[in-house]
């Protein structure tokens, strides 16, 4: 939560500048492009192993052969591509006799590689769409008319509705939304300061807690219960604390192999995220109750159900007294860019944060490479690059059409050839 208390307001403030936001998006493109190429390369190697297993005649039982055929039905590459890759793929230690354990491990790797590829395709599409929209806002400054073009086939219902005219859309995105982002950044930064201050003084000087004051001030004098206005304030504080905690999930690289992808989330990632949300619910709720006076939070349903068990031992009370002070560690690390200094010293990136110098046009030059990637993506002609043939080859199987027709993201603009030296010709997306 400490990282999110700083990162969320700072991100809103940085995105208020349209040109800086565009360069920051462009600076992210090379890393995403590299990860996408690597995921496609890994998937091609695994699917070439499946092709070798399908071509094997001996050492495979009928059940294993059906298993391999079913696993090969979800292949995202045409047969000609797999055949051309098979001689180039090094020996992957395919056993002479296939076993259930080997096929189970191969199935797990193939499924994870396919979802990883879909994840980075979705990330690239979102990044490219955001860059195009931001560039369109900048280009609309001369004509005073803003048009984002036709919506994507995978857009939601609200994204397809066009209520504003091009001129009013220009006014909204160029003159209205940036000041709103700055205002929200200031409000959330003030809320972050209030939360950090309340964490530090809630036991030393509880009467100075700002969160406590905003809730207890709406308290009834007769029965001591908090009124509806106080409950609304408590809900807003809890909502921001949860948002700050969950916003760190996309930045911290400890769990960088897991992500939520629209309509293509891997089962393991979905379970992991659900577990993290469940684990954060109890400590966040109890930590918020400690902001309130004892005669208030002891009467809540949460404290009667679970909170009193946390204070069962003196160790629990002491831990609850000292541990919130450690919120200053991630706050200071994010505020003073200690993560970037650790990366510069140990060459190990802990947090995927925006590089201010690279985004602003510093010596790194990452945004220039990203701009070149986006321009190359825009200039590519899907029909000239054989996109229709690839999709036709990948959808020949009726079983694959039945199982994967709802799992194909907006990848019609993104097809990458990770092996420019093979028979497909120039690299494509």
Short mmCIF file of C-alpha atoms in Angstrom, two decimals:
data_model
loop_
_atom_site.label_atom_id
_atom_site.label_comp_id
_atom_site.label_asym_id
_atom_site.label_seq_id
_atom_site.Cartn_x
_atom_site.Cartn_y
_atom_site.Cartn_z
CA UNK A 1 0.00 0.00 0.00
CA UNK A 2 2.89 2.39 0.70
CA UNK A 3 4.06 2.16 -2.91
CA UNK A 4 0.56 2.84 -4.24
CA UNK A 5 0.04 5.87 -1.99
CA UNK A 6 2.83 7.59 -3.91
CA UNK A 7 2.52 5.95 -7.34
CA UNK A 8 -1.20 6.59 -7.94
CA UNK A 9 -1.17 10.41 -7.49
CA UNK A 10 2.16 10.72 -9.29
CA UNK A 11 0.89 8.73 -12.25
CA UNK A 12 -2.18 10.96 -12.54
CA UNK A 13 -0.04 14.08 -12.41
CA UNK A 14 2.40 12.82 -15.05
CA UNK A 15 -0.39 11.78 -17.42
CA UNK A 16 -1.86 15.28 -17.31
CA UNK A 17 0.82 16.41 -19.78
CA UNK A 18 -0.20 14.91 -23.13
CA UNK A 19 3.15 15.10 -24.91
CA UNK A 20 5.00 13.68 -21.90
CA UNK A 21 2.45 10.89 -21.64
CA UNK A 22 2.99 10.01 -25.29
CA UNK A 23 6.76 9.76 -24.84
CA UNK A 24 6.30 7.67 -21.72
CA UNK A 25 4.08 5.27 -23.67
CA UNK A 26 6.64 5.13 -26.46
CA UNK A 27 9.41 4.40 -23.97
CA UNK A 28 7.52 1.30 -22.81
CA UNK A 29 7.15 -0.10 -26.31
CA UNK A 30 10.66 -1.63 -26.76
CA UNK A 31 10.41 -3.68 -23.55
CA UNK A 32 6.93 -4.95 -24.44
CA UNK A 33 8.05 -5.73 -28.00
CA UNK A 34 11.05 -7.70 -26.72
CA UNK A 35 8.92 -9.69 -24.29
CA UNK A 36 6.41 -10.45 -27.02
CA UNK A 37 9.10 -11.70 -29.37
CA UNK A 38 10.56 -13.86 -26.62
CA UNK A 39 7.16 -15.35 -25.75
CA UNK A 40 6.51 -16.18 -29.41
CA UNK A 41 9.96 -17.76 -29.73
CA UNK A 42 9.38 -19.93 -26.65
CA UNK A 43 5.96 -20.97 -27.91
CA UNK A 44 7.36 -21.88 -31.33
CA UNK A 45 9.97 -24.10 -29.69
CA UNK A 46 7.36 -25.94 -27.62
CA UNK A 47 4.98 -26.37 -30.52
CA UNK A 48 7.82 -27.72 -32.67
CA UNK A 49 8.27 -30.40 -29.99
CA UNK A 50 4.60 -31.25 -30.40
CA UNK A 51 5.14 -31.54 -34.14
CA UNK A 52 8.02 -33.95 -33.61
CA UNK A 53 5.90 -36.02 -31.24
CA UNK A 54 3.05 -36.15 -33.77
CA UNK A 55 5.44 -37.36 -36.47
CA UNK A 56 6.81 -40.11 -34.27
CA UNK A 57 5.44 -43.55 -35.03
CA UNK A 58 7.00 -45.67 -32.29
CA UNK A 59 7.05 -45.37 -28.52
CA UNK A 60 3.66 -43.63 -28.22
CA UNK A 61 0.51 -45.32 -27.02
CA UNK A 62 -2.93 -44.54 -28.40
CA UNK A 63 -3.95 -42.54 -25.34
CA UNK A 64 -0.79 -40.48 -25.51
CA UNK A 65 -1.30 -39.92 -29.22
CA UNK A 66 -4.80 -38.56 -28.59
CA UNK A 67 -3.38 -36.37 -25.84
CA UNK A 68 -0.79 -34.95 -28.23
CA UNK A 69 -3.39 -34.39 -30.95
CA UNK A 70 -5.69 -32.57 -28.55
CA UNK A 71 -2.82 -30.42 -27.33
CA UNK A 72 -1.79 -29.65 -30.93
CA UNK A 73 -5.30 -28.48 -31.83
CA UNK A 74 -4.68 -25.22 -29.99
CA UNK A 75 -1.59 -24.40 -32.06
CA UNK A 76 -1.40 -20.75 -33.10
CA UNK A 77 1.04 -21.45 -35.96
CA UNK A 78 0.30 -23.04 -39.33
CA UNK A 79 1.71 -26.41 -40.25
CA UNK A 80 4.16 -24.92 -42.77
CA UNK A 81 5.61 -22.70 -40.06
CA UNK A 82 6.08 -25.60 -37.64
CA UNK A 83 7.64 -27.81 -40.29
CA UNK A 84 10.12 -25.09 -41.23
CA UNK A 85 11.01 -24.55 -37.56
CA UNK A 86 11.53 -28.21 -36.73
CA UNK A 87 15.01 -28.60 -38.29
CA UNK A 88 16.15 -25.32 -36.69
CA UNK A 89 14.96 -26.27 -33.22
CA UNK A 90 17.68 -27.88 -31.09
CA UNK A 91 17.12 -31.24 -29.53
CA UNK A 92 14.80 -30.66 -26.56
CA UNK A 93 15.58 -33.99 -24.91
CA UNK A 94 12.44 -35.72 -26.17
CA UNK A 95 12.41 -39.13 -24.49
CA UNK A 96 12.39 -42.29 -26.54
CA UNK A 97 9.20 -43.42 -24.75
CA UNK A 98 6.68 -40.80 -23.76
CA UNK A 99 5.20 -40.97 -20.28
CA UNK A 100 2.28 -39.32 -18.52
CA UNK A 101 4.64 -37.18 -16.49
CA UNK A 102 6.45 -35.88 -19.56
CA UNK A 103 3.20 -35.04 -21.39
CA UNK A 104 1.73 -33.37 -18.31
CA UNK A 105 4.83 -31.17 -17.95
CA UNK A 106 4.80 -30.37 -21.68
CA UNK A 107 1.08 -29.52 -21.54
CA UNK A 108 1.66 -27.16 -18.64
CA UNK A 109 4.51 -25.41 -20.47
CA UNK A 110 2.56 -25.12 -23.72
CA UNK A 111 -0.57 -23.74 -22.06
CA UNK A 112 1.45 -21.26 -20.05
CA UNK A 113 3.41 -20.17 -23.15
CA UNK A 114 0.19 -19.67 -25.12
CA UNK A 115 -1.35 -17.53 -22.41
CA UNK A 116 1.87 -15.59 -22.02
CA UNK A 117 1.87 -14.85 -25.74
CA UNK A 118 -1.76 -13.70 -25.57
CA UNK A 119 -0.90 -11.57 -22.56
CA UNK A 120 1.82 -9.64 -24.35
CA UNK A 121 -0.25 -9.38 -27.52
CA UNK A 122 -3.00 -7.78 -25.44
CA UNK A 123 -0.44 -5.53 -23.72
CA UNK A 124 0.97 -4.43 -27.06
CA UNK A 125 -2.47 -3.76 -28.53
CA UNK A 126 -3.48 -1.65 -25.53
CA UNK A 127 -0.18 0.24 -25.64
CA UNK A 128 -0.49 0.84 -29.38
CA UNK A 129 -4.10 1.99 -29.05
CA UNK A 130 -3.19 4.34 -26.21
CA UNK A 131 -0.31 5.77 -28.24
CA UNK A 132 -2.57 6.30 -31.27
CA UNK A 133 -5.22 8.05 -29.18
CA UNK A 134 -2.65 10.29 -27.48
CA UNK A 135 -1.08 11.15 -30.82
CA UNK A 136 -4.52 11.96 -32.22
CA UNK A 137 -5.11 14.38 -29.33
CA UNK A 138 -1.85 16.17 -30.10
CA UNK A 139 -2.60 16.28 -33.84
CA UNK A 140 -6.04 17.76 -33.16
CA UNK A 141 -4.50 20.96 -31.79
CA UNK A 142 -4.27 22.49 -35.29
CA UNK A 143 -7.70 21.48 -36.64
CA UNK A 144 -9.61 21.64 -33.30
CA UNK A 145 -11.33 18.40 -34.33
CA UNK A 146 -10.63 15.07 -32.65
CA UNK A 147 -11.70 11.73 -34.09
CA UNK A 148 -10.35 8.44 -32.77
CA UNK A 149 -11.57 6.55 -35.82
CA UNK A 150 -13.79 3.49 -35.93
CA UNK A 151 -13.93 1.48 -32.69
CA UNK A 152 -12.23 -1.88 -32.43
CA UNK A 153 -14.37 -5.02 -32.92
CA UNK A 154 -13.47 -5.94 -29.35
CA UNK A 155 -14.52 -2.59 -27.87
CA UNK A 156 -17.15 -2.47 -25.17
CA UNK A 157 -20.66 -1.14 -25.67
CA UNK A 158 -19.87 2.23 -24.12
CA UNK A 159 -16.75 2.65 -26.29
CA UNK A 160 -18.87 2.22 -29.42
CA UNK A 161 -21.28 5.00 -28.47
CA UNK A 162 -20.34 8.39 -29.96
CA UNK A 163 -22.18 11.25 -28.29
CA UNK A 164 -19.68 14.08 -28.61
CA UNK A 165 -18.87 15.93 -31.78
CA UNK A 166 -15.24 16.11 -32.94
CA UNK A 167 -14.92 19.66 -31.59
CA UNK A 168 -16.42 18.91 -28.17
CA UNK A 169 -14.29 15.75 -28.00
CA UNK A 170 -11.21 17.90 -28.61
CA UNK A 171 -12.23 20.31 -25.86
CA UNK A 172 -12.83 17.43 -23.46
CA UNK A 173 -9.55 15.58 -24.03
CA UNK A 174 -7.29 18.60 -24.48
CA UNK A 175 -8.70 21.24 -22.10
CA UNK A 176 -10.89 19.44 -19.55
CA UNK A 177 -9.35 16.06 -18.71
CA UNK A 178 -5.76 17.28 -18.01
CA UNK A 179 -6.87 19.79 -15.31
CA UNK A 180 -9.13 17.12 -13.81
CA UNK A 181 -6.16 14.76 -13.58
CA UNK A 182 -4.08 17.42 -11.85
CA UNK A 183 -6.92 18.11 -9.41
CA UNK A 184 -7.40 14.40 -8.66
CA UNK A 185 -3.65 13.98 -8.23
CA UNK A 186 -3.61 16.81 -5.67
CA UNK A 187 -6.61 15.37 -3.81
CA UNK A 188 -5.17 11.84 -3.74
CA UNK A 189 -1.75 13.14 -2.70
CA UNK A 190 -3.41 14.93 0.21
CA UNK A 191 -5.29 11.74 1.07
CA UNK A 192 -2.01 9.78 1.01
CA UNK A 193 -0.44 12.29 3.41
CA UNK A 194 -3.44 11.95 5.72
CA UNK A 195 -3.21 8.15 5.71
CA UNK A 196 0.54 8.16 6.42
CA UNK A 197 0.13 10.75 9.16
CA UNK A 198 -2.72 8.81 10.74
CA UNK A 199 -0.64 5.64 10.68
CA UNK A 200 2.19 7.34 12.55
CA UNK A 201 0.14 9.08 15.26
CA UNK A 202 -2.75 6.70 15.86
CA UNK A 203 -1.15 5.29 19.03
CA UNK A 204 1.13 8.16 20.06
CA UNK A 205 -1.44 10.97 19.66
CA UNK A 206 -4.73 9.52 18.38
CA UNK A 207 -6.51 12.85 18.71
CA UNK A 208 -4.31 14.15 15.86
CA UNK A 209 -5.43 11.42 13.43
CA UNK A 210 -7.11 13.04 10.42
CA UNK A 211 -8.97 9.89 9.38
CA UNK A 212 -10.34 9.53 12.88
CA UNK A 213 -11.55 13.13 12.85
CA UNK A 214 -13.35 12.83 9.49
CA UNK A 215 -15.33 9.82 10.75
CA UNK A 216 -15.88 10.54 14.44
CA UNK A 217 -17.10 14.07 13.69
CA UNK A 218 -20.24 12.46 12.23
CA UNK A 219 -20.87 10.49 15.40
CA UNK A 220 -24.10 10.64 17.38
CA UNK A 221 -23.84 11.96 20.95
CA UNK A 222 -26.72 9.87 22.27
CA UNK A 223 -25.85 6.30 21.29
CA UNK A 224 -22.27 6.82 20.02
CA UNK A 225 -22.97 5.37 16.57
CA UNK A 226 -21.49 6.82 13.38
CA UNK A 227 -24.01 8.44 11.06
CA UNK A 228 -24.42 7.77 7.36
CA UNK A 229 -22.03 10.60 6.40
CA UNK A 230 -19.31 9.05 8.55
CA UNK A 231 -19.91 5.67 6.97
CA UNK A 232 -19.55 7.21 3.51
CA UNK A 233 -16.26 8.82 4.55
CA UNK A 234 -15.05 5.50 5.92
CA UNK A 235 -15.97 3.80 2.63
CA UNK A 236 -14.03 6.38 0.64
CA UNK A 237 -10.94 5.97 2.83
CA UNK A 238 -11.13 2.18 2.55
CA UNK A 239 -11.64 2.36 -1.22
CA UNK A 240 -8.52 4.49 -1.68
CA UNK A 241 -6.43 2.28 0.60
CA UNK A 242 -7.47 -0.84 -1.36
CA UNK A 243 -6.79 0.93 -4.66
CA UNK A 244 -3.31 1.91 -3.49
CA UNK A 245 -2.60 -1.67 -2.40
CA UNK A 246 -3.89 -3.28 -5.60
CA UNK A 247 -2.16 -0.71 -7.83
CA UNK A 248 1.18 -2.12 -6.74
CA UNK A 249 0.41 -5.50 -8.31
CA UNK A 250 1.16 -4.26 -11.82
CA UNK A 251 4.38 -2.51 -10.75
CA UNK A 252 6.17 -4.97 -8.47
CA UNK A 253 8.15 -7.49 -10.55
CA UNK A 254 8.20 -10.20 -7.90
CA UNK A 255 5.03 -11.60 -9.46
CA UNK A 256 5.68 -10.29 -12.95
CA UNK A 257 4.82 -13.64 -14.56
CA UNK A 258 1.15 -13.25 -13.62
CA UNK A 259 -1.29 -10.81 -15.15
CA UNK A 260 -4.99 -10.29 -15.79
CA UNK A 261 -5.84 -10.34 -19.49
CA UNK A 262 -9.27 -9.57 -20.83
CA UNK A 263 -10.99 -12.84 -21.79
CA UNK A 264 -7.64 -14.65 -21.75
CA UNK A 265 -6.56 -14.75 -18.11
CA UNK A 266 -4.64 -17.88 -17.26
CA UNK A 267 -6.28 -19.97 -14.55
CA UNK A 268 -3.20 -19.89 -12.35
CA UNK A 269 -3.00 -16.08 -12.56
CA UNK A 270 -6.69 -15.66 -11.77
CA UNK A 271 -6.39 -17.92 -8.73
CA UNK A 272 -3.29 -16.10 -7.54
CA UNK A 273 -4.92 -12.67 -7.84
CA UNK A 274 -8.03 -13.91 -6.05
CA UNK A 275 -5.84 -15.25 -3.25
CA UNK A 276 -3.98 -11.95 -2.92
CA UNK A 277 -7.22 -10.00 -2.70
CA UNK A 278 -8.51 -12.40 -0.05
CA UNK A 279 -5.26 -12.11 1.95
CA UNK A 280 -5.34 -8.30 1.82
CA UNK A 281 -8.95 -7.99 2.95
CA UNK A 282 -8.43 -8.84 6.63
CA UNK A 283 -5.28 -6.78 7.38
CA UNK A 284 -6.56 -3.72 5.50
CA UNK A 285 -9.91 -3.84 7.25
CA UNK A 286 -8.35 -4.32 10.68
CA UNK A 287 -5.72 -1.64 10.06
CA UNK A 288 -8.48 0.82 9.16
CA UNK A 289 -10.37 0.01 12.36
CA UNK A 290 -7.35 0.96 14.44
CA UNK A 291 -7.74 4.53 13.21
CA UNK A 292 -11.02 4.79 15.13
CA UNK A 293 -11.44 5.18 18.89
CA UNK A 294 -11.57 1.90 20.84
CA UNK A 295 -15.22 2.39 21.85
CA UNK A 296 -16.14 2.71 18.18
CA UNK A 297 -14.17 -0.04 16.45
CA UNK A 298 -14.90 -2.59 19.20
CA UNK A 299 -18.59 -2.28 18.40
CA UNK A 300 -18.18 -3.07 14.71
CA UNK A 301 -19.21 -6.42 13.28
CA UNK A 302 -15.71 -7.08 11.93
CA UNK A 303 -14.06 -6.66 15.33
CA UNK A 304 -16.59 -8.90 17.04
CA UNK A 305 -16.16 -11.56 14.36
CA UNK A 306 -12.39 -11.53 13.79
CA UNK A 307 -10.68 -8.42 15.16
CA UNK A 308 -10.78 -9.49 18.79
CA UNK A 309 -8.86 -12.66 17.89
CA UNK A 310 -5.97 -10.56 16.53
CA UNK A 311 -5.57 -8.79 19.88
CA UNK A 312 -5.70 -12.07 21.77
CA UNK A 313 -2.01 -12.04 22.79
CA UNK A 314 0.41 -9.25 23.84
CA UNK A 315 2.52 -10.15 20.80
CA UNK A 316 -0.38 -9.26 18.52
CA UNK A 317 -0.87 -5.91 20.26
CA UNK A 318 2.81 -5.03 20.02
CA UNK A 319 2.99 -6.05 16.38
CA UNK A 320 -0.03 -3.91 15.62
CA UNK A 321 1.66 -0.99 17.41
CA UNK A 322 5.02 -1.06 15.61
CA UNK A 323 4.32 -2.60 12.20
CA UNK A 324 2.35 0.32 10.61
CA UNK A 325 5.44 2.51 11.02
CA UNK A 326 7.15 0.44 8.31
CA UNK A 327 4.82 2.03 5.76
CA UNK A 328 7.46 4.74 5.55
CA UNK A 329 9.88 2.30 3.90
CA UNK A 330 7.99 1.78 0.58
CA UNK A 331 6.75 5.39 0.68
CA UNK A 332 10.27 6.79 0.88
CA UNK A 333 11.58 4.22 -1.61
CA UNK A 334 8.98 5.26 -4.19
CA UNK A 335 9.10 8.97 -3.41
CA UNK A 336 12.89 9.29 -3.70
CA UNK A 337 13.29 6.68 -6.50
CA UNK A 338 15.33 4.27 -4.42
CA UNK A 339 14.17 1.46 -6.71
CA UNK A 340 15.89 3.16 -9.64
CA UNK A 341 19.09 3.50 -7.65
CA UNK A 342 19.00 -0.18 -6.76
CA UNK A 343 18.55 -0.94 -10.45
CA UNK A 344 21.54 1.23 -11.33
CA UNK A 345 23.79 -0.44 -8.76
CA UNK A 346 22.72 -4.09 -8.90
CA UNK A 347 21.21 -4.16 -12.43
CA UNK A 348 18.06 -5.62 -10.92
CA UNK A 349 14.71 -3.95 -11.60
CA UNK A 350 12.32 -4.25 -8.65
CA UNK A 351 9.51 -1.95 -9.73
CA UNK A 352 8.34 -1.27 -13.27
CA UNK A 353 8.13 2.49 -12.88
CA UNK A 354 8.25 5.15 -15.53
CA UNK A 355 11.72 6.49 -16.25
CA UNK A 356 11.37 10.25 -16.18
CA UNK A 357 14.60 10.93 -18.09
CA UNK A 358 13.91 8.34 -20.76
CA UNK A 359 10.32 9.51 -21.20
CA UNK A 360 11.38 13.13 -21.42
CA UNK A 361 13.96 12.49 -24.10
CA UNK A 362 17.10 11.88 -22.06
CA UNK A 363 20.18 9.99 -23.01
CA UNK A 364 18.38 6.65 -23.00
CA UNK A 365 16.46 7.35 -26.21
CA UNK A 366 13.94 4.59 -25.48
CA UNK A 367 10.99 6.65 -26.64
CA UNK A 368 12.55 7.10 -30.10
CA UNK A 369 12.84 3.36 -30.56
CA UNK A 370 9.26 2.96 -29.36
CA UNK A 371 8.07 5.59 -31.81
CA UNK A 372 9.83 3.73 -34.63
CA UNK A 373 8.12 0.50 -33.57
CA UNK A 374 4.70 2.15 -33.58
CA UNK A 375 5.33 3.74 -36.97
CA UNK A 376 6.43 0.40 -38.40
CA UNK A 377 3.30 -1.20 -36.94
CA UNK A 378 1.10 1.43 -38.58
CA UNK A 379 2.77 1.12 -41.99
CA UNK A 380 2.48 -2.66 -42.15
CA UNK A 381 -0.24 -3.93 -44.46
CA UNK A 382 -1.92 -7.03 -42.93
CA UNK A 383 -3.04 -8.48 -46.27
CA UNK A 384 0.35 -7.89 -47.89
CA UNK A 385 2.05 -9.72 -45.03
CA UNK A 386 -0.12 -12.80 -45.33
CA UNK A 387 -2.28 -12.24 -42.29
CA UNK A 388 -5.33 -13.86 -43.82
CA UNK A 389 -3.38 -16.99 -44.73
CA UNK A 390 -2.05 -17.33 -41.23
CA UNK A 391 -5.46 -17.01 -39.61
CA UNK A 392 -6.90 -19.43 -42.12
CA UNK A 393 -4.19 -21.98 -41.41
CA UNK A 394 -4.59 -21.53 -37.67
CA UNK A 395 -8.36 -22.07 -37.77
CA UNK A 396 -8.61 -25.21 -39.93
CA UNK A 397 -9.43 -27.43 -36.98
CA UNK A 398 -13.14 -27.48 -36.01
CA UNK A 399 -12.18 -28.33 -32.43
CA UNK A 400 -9.93 -25.30 -32.24
CA UNK A 401 -12.70 -23.08 -33.60
CA UNK A 402 -15.00 -24.39 -30.90
CA UNK A 403 -12.49 -24.02 -28.04
CA UNK A 404 -10.69 -20.80 -28.96
CA UNK A 405 -13.18 -18.63 -30.80
CA UNK A 406 -13.74 -16.50 -27.67
CA UNK A 407 -10.07 -16.41 -26.67
CA UNK A 408 -8.51 -14.58 -29.60
CA UNK A 409 -7.64 -10.97 -28.64
CA UNK A 410 -7.27 -8.01 -30.94
CA UNK A 411 -4.21 -9.53 -32.58
CA UNK A 412 -5.10 -8.83 -36.19
CA UNK A 413 -2.69 -5.91 -36.04
CA UNK A 414 0.02 -7.82 -34.22
CA UNK A 415 1.85 -10.75 -35.86
CA UNK A 416 5.55 -11.01 -35.26
CA UNK A 417 8.07 -13.17 -37.05
CA UNK A 418 10.76 -13.95 -34.51
CA UNK A 419 12.95 -15.66 -37.16
CA UNK A 420 13.57 -13.25 -40.02
CA UNK A 421 15.87 -15.78 -41.68
CA UNK A 422 13.21 -18.39 -42.33
CA UNK A 423 10.91 -18.80 -45.30
CA UNK A 424 8.24 -16.31 -44.27
CA UNK A 425 10.21 -13.29 -45.43
CA UNK A 426 10.13 -9.90 -43.68
CA UNK A 427 9.17 -9.58 -40.00
CA UNK A 428 5.48 -9.05 -39.53
CA UNK A 429 3.13 -7.96 -36.78
#
